Amino acid sequence: MGNIYSSKIGGIKECWVLKITLNAGDQPLPNIADFGRATIGINYCLYNESEHKKKLPVTPDLHHIETIERNSVSFDGECAQQWKVSAQSPMPFEFPLTKSEYDEAYSVVIWADPFASAAFFREGNWRGVLIIDKISQYKHDESDGVVNKHVIDITVKIAQSVISYFLDLVETYTTPNFKPLKEIHDAIKRGDRDAIGKLGVLGVSIGSNNNLDYATRNDIGDGFINLLDGDLYDRDYWISESKRTKNPYNIKWGESDISRYDFKAPISKLYGAMMRIGNDGRIYSNEGFSNLNWGIVGYQLEVGSDRMIKYAHMDVTSGDQTHDDVATRDGQKAAEIAANTSTGEPATYPKILDRRALFLFTVNAISTNDLYTHVGVSKYQKQREAQREKERQKFMNREWYR
């Protein structure tokens, strides 16, 4: 960072800076109550073109897991400044650069600390780590007659992290705030085994539960697959809820209570199907949050994670569900902890959940278990397949030599 200024003829000086301006977006600002700090650190690093292509050689693609693995990298911060979340917007920050850094800059990476505190908007999604390449278009010069300032000028929208948004959804739909959840719980406690069908157990995801054909298929399938647990798919309820939507033949999440507890759709819409939550070198799946909530739903209904997992396994279109099961059990644990630490909780279910306890549990759960990442799930499935093949070969050899 030395040699920031160099004198020119006539006493005019030059300087080179990276200017990052934070703007409030159309989503809530970082939730300081979640991560427990009034300020967050705005971090950056710059790369020249060769460094960028070495660090991020390919574009991540969900259909090619190797591209996600090659993008699962962390970044070395060059400088950081603190931003008070309640401060004015826009809020500019200037980071001094050397002339060579400015001239060679090809990309900039921006993130916030602590982990899971904030997200930045780009190309349709909020991102825990913002990567902008080909930044020559953001370069311009400014002069006040005393200093010629060469500026890389980046303006970004900032909002809460995906985990904070997930907790918004939980507070809205998986607590006593949401009357339909209470109604399902009370019906189950009265002995109405069919009440759980309002969850749409066999068509939880909106993509497999968003038109009458799918609803009919799921309802028929329930009769073949499930003989003991009551009506796990309530087609009549689906029809009544579909009348609340704009287009009953193509229902969107949020228009009704169909697939309400499956959070993949709203999270994917805002944060994407694969996401960096912070600078930890991991790319997460949005499915983990939906399965966490499935476990919380089980707790709030007093059904428990084992039965919720059993119900999820009845979906014959799902493959290896180990990562789903892990998240569902984590959701049960999260609710147990959050309910125990909550103040003023009601004596009956569903219970009020302590938001910060949920935040801390969720951050720890996803950041310490690779099954919440796309790469981790892929590696686990490959290991399982290899083990099954090994066992198959062992069985075949034993049969051959018997």
mmCIF file of C-alpha atoms in Angstrom:
data_model
loop_
_atom_site.group_PDB
_atom_site.id
_atom_site.type_symbol
_atom_site.label_atom_id
_atom_site.label_comp_id
_atom_site.label_asym_id
_atom_site.label_seq_id
_atom_site.Cartn_x
_atom_site.Cartn_y
_atom_site.Cartn_z
ATOM 1 C CA MET A 1 0.000 0.000 0.000
ATOM 2 C CA GLY A 2 3.034 2.270 -0.124
ATOM 3 C CA ASN A 3 3.568 5.021 -2.714
ATOM 4 C CA ILE A 4 -0.140 5.937 -2.728
ATOM 5 C CA TYR A 5 0.597 9.426 -4.043
ATOM 6 C CA SER A 6 3.153 10.523 -6.648
ATOM 7 C CA SER A 7 3.768 14.201 -7.380
ATOM 8 C CA LYS A 8 3.177 15.541 -10.853
ATOM 9 C CA ILE A 9 4.198 18.721 -12.670
ATOM 10 C CA GLY A 10 2.629 21.783 -11.096
ATOM 11 C CA GLY A 11 2.197 20.093 -7.723
ATOM 12 C CA ILE A 12 -0.838 18.041 -8.752
ATOM 13 C CA LYS A 13 -0.869 14.683 -7.019
ATOM 14 C CA GLU A 14 -2.323 11.364 -8.088
ATOM 15 C CA CYS A 15 -4.011 8.676 -6.038
ATOM 16 C CA TRP A 16 -5.683 5.382 -6.799
ATOM 17 C CA VAL A 17 -8.600 4.020 -4.804
ATOM 18 C CA LEU A 18 -11.220 1.300 -4.691
ATOM 19 C CA LYS A 19 -14.529 2.910 -3.729
ATOM 20 C CA ILE A 20 -17.272 0.608 -2.451
ATOM 21 C CA THR A 21 -20.613 2.286 -1.850
ATOM 22 C CA LEU A 22 -23.271 0.387 0.097
ATOM 23 C CA ASN A 23 -26.927 1.003 -0.702
ATOM 24 C CA ALA A 24 -29.945 -0.347 1.134
ATOM 25 C CA GLY A 25 -31.809 -2.728 -1.155
ATOM 26 C CA ASP A 26 -35.419 -3.846 -1.221
ATOM 27 C CA GLN A 27 -34.698 -6.544 1.382
ATOM 28 C CA PRO A 28 -34.135 -5.957 5.122
ATOM 29 C CA LEU A 29 -30.691 -4.776 6.182
ATOM 30 C CA PRO A 30 -28.383 -7.180 8.047
ATOM 31 C CA ASN A 31 -30.116 -8.310 11.221
ATOM 32 C CA ILE A 32 -27.764 -7.254 13.999
ATOM 33 C CA ALA A 33 -29.808 -9.142 16.609
ATOM 34 C CA ASP A 34 -29.009 -12.405 14.798
ATOM 35 C CA PHE A 35 -25.214 -12.133 14.744
ATOM 36 C CA GLY A 36 -24.926 -9.947 17.841
ATOM 37 C CA ARG A 37 -22.974 -6.953 16.558
ATOM 38 C CA ALA A 38 -23.923 -3.403 15.624
ATOM 39 C CA THR A 39 -21.236 -3.256 12.930
ATOM 40 C CA ILE A 40 -20.005 -5.537 10.174
ATOM 41 C CA GLY A 41 -16.661 -5.590 8.417
ATOM 42 C CA ILE A 42 -16.663 -4.875 4.676
ATOM 43 C CA ASN A 43 -13.795 -6.868 3.188
ATOM 44 C CA TYR A 44 -12.342 -6.994 -0.300
ATOM 45 C CA CYS A 45 -9.585 -8.485 -2.392
ATOM 46 C CA LEU A 46 -8.451 -7.592 -5.912
ATOM 47 C CA TYR A 47 -7.147 -9.939 -8.583
ATOM 48 C CA ASN A 48 -5.419 -9.326 -11.853
ATOM 49 C CA GLU A 49 -6.644 -11.385 -14.780
ATOM 50 C CA SER A 50 -4.214 -14.271 -14.404
ATOM 51 C CA GLU A 51 -4.824 -14.485 -10.650
ATOM 52 C CA HIS A 52 -8.574 -14.445 -11.191
ATOM 53 C CA LYS A 53 -8.520 -17.248 -13.742
ATOM 54 C CA LYS A 54 -6.266 -19.323 -11.520
ATOM 55 C CA LYS A 55 -8.506 -18.780 -8.493
ATOM 56 C CA LEU A 56 -11.834 -19.174 -10.313
ATOM 57 C CA PRO A 57 -11.062 -21.090 -13.516
ATOM 58 C CA VAL A 58 -14.630 -22.130 -14.396
ATOM 59 C CA THR A 59 -18.196 -20.933 -13.909
ATOM 60 C CA PRO A 60 -20.042 -23.027 -11.289
ATOM 61 C CA ASP A 61 -22.759 -25.217 -12.804
ATOM 62 C CA LEU A 62 -25.110 -27.409 -10.778
ATOM 63 C CA HIS A 63 -25.115 -30.002 -13.564
ATOM 64 C CA HIS A 64 -21.330 -30.369 -13.323
ATOM 65 C CA ILE A 65 -20.327 -30.836 -9.705
ATOM 66 C CA GLU A 66 -16.627 -30.554 -10.525
ATOM 67 C CA THR A 67 -17.161 -26.898 -11.442
ATOM 68 C CA ILE A 68 -18.682 -26.219 -8.021
ATOM 69 C CA GLU A 69 -15.778 -27.991 -6.335
ATOM 70 C CA ARG A 70 -13.266 -25.850 -8.228
ATOM 71 C CA ASN A 71 -15.134 -22.744 -7.084
ATOM 72 C CA SER A 72 -15.255 -23.841 -3.439
ATOM 73 C CA VAL A 73 -12.426 -21.531 -2.399
ATOM 74 C CA SER A 74 -11.935 -18.824 0.201
ATOM 75 C CA PHE A 75 -10.414 -15.412 -0.428
ATOM 76 C CA ASP A 76 -7.598 -13.570 1.332
ATOM 77 C CA GLY A 77 -8.770 -10.186 2.544
ATOM 78 C CA GLU A 78 -6.596 -7.203 1.663
ATOM 79 C CA CYS A 79 -8.361 -4.616 3.783
ATOM 80 C CA ALA A 80 -11.574 -4.102 5.731
ATOM 81 C CA GLN A 81 -13.602 -1.219 7.100
ATOM 82 C CA GLN A 82 -16.386 -1.311 9.664
ATOM 83 C CA TRP A 83 -19.930 -0.302 8.743
ATOM 84 C CA LYS A 84 -22.536 0.509 11.351
ATOM 85 C CA VAL A 85 -25.641 -1.192 10.055
ATOM 86 C CA SER A 86 -27.927 1.630 11.132
ATOM 87 C CA ALA A 87 -25.797 4.243 9.338
ATOM 88 C CA GLN A 88 -26.840 6.303 6.345
ATOM 89 C CA SER A 89 -27.372 4.905 2.890
ATOM 90 C CA PRO A 90 -25.614 5.246 0.546
ATOM 91 C CA MET A 91 -22.419 4.774 2.531
ATOM 92 C CA PRO A 92 -19.126 5.049 0.599
ATOM 93 C CA PHE A 93 -15.863 3.415 1.680
ATOM 94 C CA GLU A 94 -12.525 4.183 0.059
ATOM 95 C CA PHE A 95 -9.602 1.772 0.095
ATOM 96 C CA PRO A 96 -6.214 3.126 -1.125
ATOM 97 C CA LEU A 97 -4.483 1.249 -3.933
ATOM 98 C CA THR A 98 -1.118 1.446 -5.603
ATOM 99 C CA LYS A 99 -0.924 2.429 -9.249
ATOM 100 C CA SER A 100 -0.025 -1.111 -10.266
ATOM 101 C CA GLU A 101 -2.945 -2.580 -8.292
ATOM 102 C CA TYR A 102 -5.288 -0.166 -10.015
ATOM 103 C CA ASP A 103 -3.874 -0.705 -13.483
ATOM 104 C CA GLU A 104 -3.860 -4.513 -13.264
ATOM 105 C CA ALA A 105 -7.167 -4.954 -11.417
ATOM 106 C CA TYR A 106 -9.439 -7.403 -13.243
ATOM 107 C CA SER A 107 -11.838 -8.537 -10.521
ATOM 108 C CA VAL A 108 -12.903 -7.605 -7.014
ATOM 109 C CA VAL A 109 -14.351 -9.902 -4.353
ATOM 110 C CA ILE A 110 -16.431 -8.381 -1.532
ATOM 111 C CA TRP A 111 -17.816 -10.027 1.595
ATOM 112 C CA ALA A 112 -18.859 -9.182 5.139
ATOM 113 C CA ASP A 113 -17.739 -10.387 8.542
ATOM 114 C CA PRO A 114 -18.955 -12.000 10.711
ATOM 115 C CA PHE A 115 -19.989 -15.030 8.704
ATOM 116 C CA ALA A 116 -23.646 -15.043 7.605
ATOM 117 C CA SER A 117 -24.158 -11.397 8.521
ATOM 118 C CA ALA A 118 -24.931 -9.904 5.097
ATOM 119 C CA ALA A 119 -25.482 -10.467 1.394
ATOM 120 C CA PHE A 120 -24.877 -8.323 -1.700
ATOM 121 C CA PHE A 121 -27.045 -8.124 -4.807
ATOM 122 C CA ARG A 122 -25.821 -9.042 -8.292
ATOM 123 C CA GLU A 123 -27.351 -10.656 -11.372
ATOM 124 C CA GLY A 124 -30.710 -11.414 -9.795
ATOM 125 C CA ASN A 125 -29.595 -12.906 -6.464
ATOM 126 C CA TRP A 126 -28.306 -11.890 -3.051
ATOM 127 C CA ARG A 127 -24.827 -13.301 -2.460
ATOM 128 C CA GLY A 128 -22.792 -13.774 0.686
ATOM 129 C CA VAL A 129 -19.663 -13.261 -1.398
ATOM 130 C CA LEU A 130 -19.850 -10.838 -4.317
ATOM 131 C CA ILE A 131 -17.503 -11.497 -7.256
ATOM 132 C CA ILE A 132 -17.287 -8.859 -9.993
ATOM 133 C CA ASP A 133 -14.954 -9.412 -12.933
ATOM 134 C CA LYS A 134 -13.968 -7.257 -15.894
ATOM 135 C CA ILE A 135 -13.970 -4.207 -13.639
ATOM 136 C CA SER A 136 -12.356 -1.859 -16.160
ATOM 137 C CA GLN A 137 -15.892 -0.597 -16.833
ATOM 138 C CA TYR A 138 -16.023 0.695 -13.257
ATOM 139 C CA LYS A 139 -12.865 2.806 -13.581
ATOM 140 C CA HIS A 140 -12.983 6.573 -13.933
ATOM 141 C CA ASP A 141 -10.998 9.665 -12.980
ATOM 142 C CA GLU A 142 -11.896 12.532 -10.666
ATOM 143 C CA SER A 143 -9.996 15.767 -10.043
ATOM 144 C CA ASP A 144 -10.409 18.730 -7.682
ATOM 145 C CA GLY A 145 -7.426 20.637 -9.074
ATOM 146 C CA VAL A 146 -5.189 19.391 -6.281
ATOM 147 C CA VAL A 147 -5.465 15.621 -6.606
ATOM 148 C CA ASN A 148 -6.189 13.485 -9.630
ATOM 149 C CA LYS A 149 -8.047 10.490 -8.241
ATOM 150 C CA HIS A 150 -8.262 7.268 -10.243
ATOM 151 C CA VAL A 151 -11.255 5.344 -8.943
ATOM 152 C CA ILE A 152 -12.617 1.822 -9.236
ATOM 153 C CA ASP A 153 -16.177 2.757 -8.319
ATOM 154 C CA ILE A 154 -18.391 -0.136 -7.158
ATOM 155 C CA THR A 155 -21.925 0.449 -5.835
ATOM 156 C CA VAL A 156 -23.697 -2.542 -4.307
ATOM 157 C CA LYS A 157 -26.952 -3.209 -2.514
ATOM 158 C CA ILE A 158 -26.629 -4.856 0.886
ATOM 159 C CA ALA A 159 -29.188 -6.890 2.830
ATOM 160 C CA GLN A 160 -29.525 -9.602 5.462
ATOM 161 C CA SER A 161 -27.978 -13.018 4.926
ATOM 162 C CA VAL A 162 -29.816 -16.082 3.706
ATOM 163 C CA ILE A 163 -29.826 -17.466 7.250
ATOM 164 C CA SER A 164 -31.582 -14.372 8.571
ATOM 165 C CA TYR A 165 -34.107 -14.643 5.740
ATOM 166 C CA PHE A 166 -34.621 -18.322 6.574
ATOM 167 C CA LEU A 167 -35.380 -17.308 10.160
ATOM 168 C CA ASP A 168 -37.876 -14.736 8.877
ATOM 169 C CA LEU A 169 -39.691 -17.580 7.139
ATOM 170 C CA VAL A 170 -39.554 -19.777 10.243
ATOM 171 C CA GLU A 171 -40.955 -16.986 12.424
ATOM 172 C CA THR A 172 -43.749 -16.363 9.933
ATOM 173 C CA TYR A 173 -44.828 -19.939 9.178
ATOM 174 C CA THR A 174 -43.366 -22.352 11.751
ATOM 175 C CA THR A 175 -44.306 -20.697 15.043
ATOM 176 C CA PRO A 176 -47.575 -19.756 16.778
ATOM 177 C CA ASN A 177 -47.660 -16.729 14.460
ATOM 178 C CA PHE A 178 -49.102 -18.989 11.745
ATOM 179 C CA LYS A 179 -52.649 -20.097 12.561
ATOM 180 C CA PRO A 180 -52.833 -23.059 10.074
ATOM 181 C CA LEU A 181 -49.876 -24.739 11.813
ATOM 182 C CA LYS A 182 -51.668 -24.490 15.153
ATOM 183 C CA GLU A 183 -54.822 -25.958 13.592
ATOM 184 C CA ILE A 184 -52.907 -28.945 12.209
ATOM 185 C CA HIS A 185 -51.220 -29.509 15.569
ATOM 186 C CA ASP A 186 -54.466 -29.400 17.535
ATOM 187 C CA ALA A 187 -56.213 -31.745 15.097
ATOM 188 C CA ILE A 188 -53.394 -34.286 15.413
ATOM 189 C CA LYS A 189 -53.557 -34.083 19.214
ATOM 190 C CA ARG A 190 -57.307 -34.759 19.023
ATOM 191 C CA GLY A 191 -56.524 -38.001 17.209
ATOM 192 C CA ASP A 192 -57.197 -36.831 13.653
ATOM 193 C CA ARG A 193 -54.445 -38.712 11.815
ATOM 194 C CA ASP A 194 -55.571 -37.252 8.490
ATOM 195 C CA ALA A 195 -54.773 -33.690 9.557
ATOM 196 C CA ILE A 196 -51.143 -34.055 8.588
ATOM 197 C CA GLY A 197 -52.292 -34.411 4.975
ATOM 198 C CA LYS A 198 -52.525 -30.627 4.890
ATOM 199 C CA LEU A 199 -48.730 -30.596 4.815
ATOM 200 C CA GLY A 200 -48.934 -32.350 1.444
ATOM 201 C CA VAL A 201 -46.412 -34.938 2.613
ATOM 202 C CA LEU A 202 -46.096 -36.635 -0.788
ATOM 203 C CA GLY A 203 -45.878 -33.338 -2.665
ATOM 204 C CA VAL A 204 -43.962 -31.041 -0.369
ATOM 205 C CA SER A 205 -41.958 -29.290 -3.080
ATOM 206 C CA ILE A 206 -43.902 -26.725 -5.053
ATOM 207 C CA GLY A 207 -42.668 -28.144 -8.364
ATOM 208 C CA SER A 208 -44.366 -31.481 -7.694
ATOM 209 C CA ASN A 209 -47.405 -29.989 -6.029
ATOM 210 C CA ASN A 210 -48.440 -27.004 -8.129
ATOM 211 C CA ASN A 211 -51.232 -28.234 -10.390
ATOM 212 C CA LEU A 212 -54.274 -30.484 -10.232
ATOM 213 C CA ASP A 213 -52.633 -33.333 -12.143
ATOM 214 C CA TYR A 214 -49.795 -33.518 -9.628
ATOM 215 C CA ALA A 215 -52.245 -33.224 -6.728
ATOM 216 C CA THR A 216 -54.307 -36.109 -8.106
ATOM 217 C CA ARG A 217 -51.185 -38.223 -8.693
ATOM 218 C CA ASN A 218 -49.959 -37.590 -5.154
ATOM 219 C CA ASP A 219 -53.359 -38.385 -3.667
ATOM 220 C CA ILE A 220 -53.577 -41.693 -5.548
ATOM 221 C CA GLY A 221 -49.988 -42.505 -4.639
ATOM 222 C CA ASP A 222 -50.774 -41.966 -0.987
ATOM 223 C CA GLY A 223 -53.293 -44.809 -1.151
ATOM 224 C CA PHE A 224 -50.681 -47.244 -2.481
ATOM 225 C CA ILE A 225 -47.672 -46.169 -0.445
ATOM 226 C CA ASN A 226 -49.200 -45.402 2.919
ATOM 227 C CA LEU A 227 -51.631 -47.741 4.636
ATOM 228 C CA LEU A 228 -51.077 -46.955 8.315
ATOM 229 C CA ASP A 229 -50.452 -43.254 8.908
ATOM 230 C CA GLY A 230 -53.732 -41.682 7.877
ATOM 231 C CA ASP A 231 -54.204 -39.432 4.864
ATOM 232 C CA LEU A 232 -50.785 -37.939 4.150
ATOM 233 C CA TYR A 233 -51.956 -35.986 1.116
ATOM 234 C CA ASP A 234 -55.211 -34.038 1.377
ATOM 235 C CA ARG A 235 -56.385 -33.419 -2.195
ATOM 236 C CA ASP A 236 -59.542 -31.612 -1.059
ATOM 237 C CA TYR A 237 -57.405 -29.212 0.964
ATOM 238 C CA TRP A 238 -55.193 -28.705 -2.097
ATOM 239 C CA ILE A 239 -58.259 -27.810 -4.205
ATOM 240 C CA SER A 240 -59.568 -25.336 -1.636
ATOM 241 C CA GLU A 241 -56.169 -23.663 -1.334
ATOM 242 C CA SER A 242 -55.667 -23.573 -5.105
ATOM 243 C CA LYS A 243 -58.708 -21.324 -5.424
ATOM 244 C CA ARG A 244 -56.736 -18.607 -3.633
ATOM 245 C CA THR A 245 -54.061 -18.527 -6.340
ATOM 246 C CA LYS A 246 -53.750 -16.550 -9.562
ATOM 247 C CA ASN A 247 -53.497 -19.645 -11.731
ATOM 248 C CA PRO A 248 -54.595 -22.995 -10.240
ATOM 249 C CA TYR A 249 -52.808 -24.769 -13.083
ATOM 250 C CA ASN A 250 -49.425 -23.272 -12.186
ATOM 251 C CA ILE A 251 -49.335 -22.367 -8.506
ATOM 252 C CA LYS A 252 -46.475 -20.280 -7.170
ATOM 253 C CA TRP A 253 -45.073 -20.545 -3.669
ATOM 254 C CA GLY A 254 -46.635 -18.028 -1.309
ATOM 255 C CA GLU A 255 -49.973 -17.659 -3.102
ATOM 256 C CA SER A 256 -51.610 -20.183 -0.781
ATOM 257 C CA ASP A 257 -50.652 -22.684 1.904
ATOM 258 C CA ILE A 258 -49.757 -25.332 -0.681
ATOM 259 C CA SER A 259 -46.159 -26.449 -0.022
ATOM 260 C CA ARG A 260 -45.932 -23.610 2.492
ATOM 261 C CA TYR A 261 -43.320 -25.310 4.667
ATOM 262 C CA ASP A 262 -40.952 -26.073 1.791
ATOM 263 C CA PHE A 263 -38.640 -23.071 1.747
ATOM 264 C CA LYS A 264 -36.602 -24.005 -1.330
ATOM 265 C CA ALA A 265 -38.655 -21.859 -3.690
ATOM 266 C CA PRO A 266 -38.541 -18.536 -1.792
ATOM 267 C CA ILE A 267 -34.884 -18.964 -0.841
ATOM 268 C CA SER A 268 -33.906 -19.892 -4.388
ATOM 269 C CA LYS A 269 -35.772 -16.869 -5.746
ATOM 270 C CA LEU A 270 -33.752 -14.442 -3.615
ATOM 271 C CA TYR A 271 -30.460 -16.229 -2.922
ATOM 272 C CA GLY A 272 -30.180 -18.888 -5.624
ATOM 273 C CA ALA A 273 -30.014 -22.676 -5.603
ATOM 274 C CA MET A 274 -26.290 -22.594 -4.782
ATOM 275 C CA MET A 275 -24.882 -19.913 -2.555
ATOM 276 C CA ARG A 276 -21.890 -18.634 -0.678
ATOM 277 C CA ILE A 277 -23.031 -17.512 2.759
ATOM 278 C CA GLY A 278 -19.686 -16.052 3.739
ATOM 279 C CA ASN A 279 -16.001 -16.354 2.968
ATOM 280 C CA ASP A 280 -15.565 -19.929 4.193
ATOM 281 C CA GLY A 281 -14.792 -21.609 0.870
ATOM 282 C CA ARG A 282 -18.075 -23.517 0.737
ATOM 283 C CA ILE A 283 -20.996 -23.405 -1.695
ATOM 284 C CA TYR A 284 -24.240 -24.338 0.002
ATOM 285 C CA SER A 285 -27.503 -25.817 -1.258
ATOM 286 C CA ASN A 286 -30.845 -24.156 -0.595
ATOM 287 C CA GLU A 287 -32.310 -27.597 0.179
ATOM 288 C CA GLY A 288 -30.660 -27.712 3.575
ATOM 289 C CA PHE A 289 -32.807 -24.867 4.856
ATOM 290 C CA SER A 290 -36.016 -26.498 3.683
ATOM 291 C CA ASN A 291 -35.118 -29.736 5.452
ATOM 292 C CA LEU A 292 -34.125 -27.868 8.603
ATOM 293 C CA ASN A 293 -37.594 -26.357 8.583
ATOM 294 C CA TRP A 294 -39.156 -29.786 8.009
ATOM 295 C CA GLY A 295 -37.554 -30.840 11.287
ATOM 296 C CA ILE A 296 -38.809 -27.694 13.031
ATOM 297 C CA VAL A 297 -42.312 -28.403 11.706
ATOM 298 C CA GLY A 298 -42.096 -31.918 13.173
ATOM 299 C CA TYR A 299 -41.153 -30.473 16.548
ATOM 300 C CA GLN A 300 -43.955 -27.909 16.495
ATOM 301 C CA LEU A 301 -46.529 -30.572 15.599
ATOM 302 C CA GLU A 302 -45.110 -32.919 18.274
ATOM 303 C CA VAL A 303 -44.613 -35.474 15.527
ATOM 304 C CA GLY A 304 -40.830 -35.747 15.837
ATOM 305 C CA SER A 305 -38.011 -36.029 13.330
ATOM 306 C CA ASP A 306 -38.239 -39.813 12.856
ATOM 307 C CA ARG A 307 -41.811 -39.650 11.585
ATOM 308 C CA MET A 308 -41.083 -36.583 9.486
ATOM 309 C CA ILE A 309 -38.181 -38.443 7.881
ATOM 310 C CA LYS A 310 -40.411 -41.479 7.329
ATOM 311 C CA TYR A 311 -42.946 -39.279 5.561
ATOM 312 C CA ALA A 312 -40.235 -37.679 3.404
ATOM 313 C CA HIS A 313 -38.991 -41.130 2.379
ATOM 314 C CA MET A 314 -42.405 -41.935 0.944
ATOM 315 C CA ASP A 315 -41.559 -39.670 -1.973
ATOM 316 C CA VAL A 316 -40.416 -42.316 -4.436
ATOM 317 C CA THR A 317 -38.863 -39.691 -6.720
ATOM 318 C CA SER A 318 -36.184 -38.831 -4.143
ATOM 319 C CA GLY A 319 -32.799 -40.479 -4.290
ATOM 320 C CA ASP A 320 -30.306 -40.941 -1.450
ATOM 321 C CA GLN A 321 -31.816 -38.836 1.318
ATOM 322 C CA THR A 322 -29.093 -38.979 3.964
ATOM 323 C CA HIS A 323 -28.394 -35.246 3.723
ATOM 324 C CA ASP A 324 -32.122 -34.512 3.983
ATOM 325 C CA ASP A 325 -32.395 -36.727 7.060
ATOM 326 C CA VAL A 326 -29.433 -35.030 8.738
ATOM 327 C CA ALA A 327 -30.970 -31.588 8.206
ATOM 328 C CA THR A 328 -34.380 -32.758 9.437
ATOM 329 C CA ARG A 329 -32.843 -34.060 12.660
ATOM 330 C CA ASP A 330 -30.879 -30.833 12.990
ATOM 331 C CA GLY A 331 -34.136 -28.917 12.638
ATOM 332 C CA GLN A 332 -35.636 -30.919 15.499
ATOM 333 C CA LYS A 333 -32.570 -30.169 17.668
ATOM 334 C CA ALA A 334 -32.644 -26.493 16.717
ATOM 335 C CA ALA A 335 -36.283 -26.176 17.792
ATOM 336 C CA GLU A 336 -35.662 -28.014 21.058
ATOM 337 C CA ILE A 337 -32.804 -25.646 21.906
ATOM 338 C CA ALA A 338 -34.597 -22.512 20.763
ATOM 339 C CA ALA A 339 -37.771 -23.416 22.643
ATOM 340 C CA ASN A 340 -35.859 -24.139 25.850
ATOM 341 C CA THR A 341 -34.069 -20.791 25.748
ATOM 342 C CA SER A 342 -37.125 -18.780 24.730
ATOM 343 C CA THR A 343 -38.700 -16.299 27.119
ATOM 344 C CA GLY A 344 -42.430 -16.122 27.612
ATOM 345 C CA GLU A 345 -43.129 -19.251 25.563
ATOM 346 C CA PRO A 346 -46.702 -20.560 25.641
ATOM 347 C CA ALA A 347 -47.455 -23.747 27.508
ATOM 348 C CA THR A 348 -48.784 -25.410 24.375
ATOM 349 C CA TYR A 349 -47.413 -26.169 20.925
ATOM 350 C CA PRO A 350 -46.457 -24.666 18.520
ATOM 351 C CA LYS A 351 -43.900 -22.838 20.653
ATOM 352 C CA ILE A 352 -42.238 -19.474 20.382
ATOM 353 C CA LEU A 353 -38.626 -20.009 19.269
ATOM 354 C CA ASP A 354 -35.678 -17.889 20.336
ATOM 355 C CA ARG A 355 -34.407 -16.368 17.107
ATOM 356 C CA ARG A 356 -30.777 -15.875 18.108
ATOM 357 C CA ALA A 357 -30.557 -19.435 19.392
ATOM 358 C CA LEU A 358 -31.854 -20.626 16.006
ATOM 359 C CA PHE A 359 -29.340 -18.430 14.195
ATOM 360 C CA LEU A 360 -26.355 -19.696 16.175
ATOM 361 C CA PHE A 361 -27.438 -23.327 15.827
ATOM 362 C CA THR A 362 -28.024 -22.990 12.085
ATOM 363 C CA VAL A 363 -24.672 -21.306 11.448
ATOM 364 C CA ASN A 364 -22.857 -24.024 13.388
ATOM 365 C CA ALA A 365 -24.817 -26.872 11.784
ATOM 366 C CA ILE A 366 -24.306 -25.874 8.174
ATOM 367 C CA SER A 367 -20.701 -24.722 8.527
ATOM 368 C CA THR A 368 -19.492 -27.918 10.215
ATOM 369 C CA ASN A 369 -21.313 -30.521 8.113
ATOM 370 C CA ASP A 370 -20.376 -30.977 4.461
ATOM 371 C CA LEU A 371 -23.792 -32.484 3.716
ATOM 372 C CA TYR A 372 -25.184 -28.948 3.538
ATOM 373 C CA THR A 373 -22.940 -28.269 0.541
ATOM 374 C CA HIS A 374 -23.337 -29.470 -3.048
ATOM 375 C CA VAL A 375 -19.817 -30.906 -3.087
ATOM 376 C CA GLY A 376 -20.262 -32.672 0.239
ATOM 377 C CA VAL A 377 -23.474 -34.378 -0.882
ATOM 378 C CA SER A 378 -21.886 -35.452 -4.165
ATOM 379 C CA LYS A 379 -18.836 -36.938 -2.439
ATOM 380 C CA TYR A 380 -20.987 -38.765 0.091
ATOM 381 C CA GLN A 381 -23.186 -40.249 -2.624
ATOM 382 C CA LYS A 382 -20.135 -41.420 -4.578
ATOM 383 C CA GLN A 383 -18.734 -43.050 -1.458
ATOM 384 C CA ARG A 384 -22.055 -44.782 -0.826
ATOM 385 C CA GLU A 385 -22.184 -46.019 -4.403
ATOM 386 C CA ALA A 386 -18.619 -47.307 -4.175
ATOM 387 C CA GLN A 387 -19.417 -49.103 -0.906
ATOM 388 C CA ARG A 388 -22.548 -50.678 -2.381
ATOM 389 C CA GLU A 389 -20.574 -51.860 -5.400
ATOM 390 C CA LYS A 390 -17.899 -53.287 -3.126
ATOM 391 C CA GLU A 391 -20.520 -55.166 -1.125
ATOM 392 C CA ARG A 392 -22.170 -56.382 -4.325
ATOM 393 C CA GLN A 393 -18.866 -57.700 -5.665
ATOM 394 C CA LYS A 394 -18.151 -59.354 -2.337
ATOM 395 C CA PHE A 395 -21.547 -61.063 -2.414
ATOM 396 C CA MET A 396 -21.121 -62.166 -6.039
ATOM 397 C CA ASN A 397 -17.689 -63.620 -5.354
ATOM 398 C CA ARG A 398 -18.991 -65.483 -2.328
ATOM 399 C CA GLU A 399 -21.850 -66.903 -4.376
ATOM 400 C CA TRP A 400 -19.501 -67.835 -7.242
ATOM 401 C CA TYR A 401 -17.132 -69.826 -5.046
ATOM 402 C CA ARG A 402 -19.773 -71.415 -2.848
#
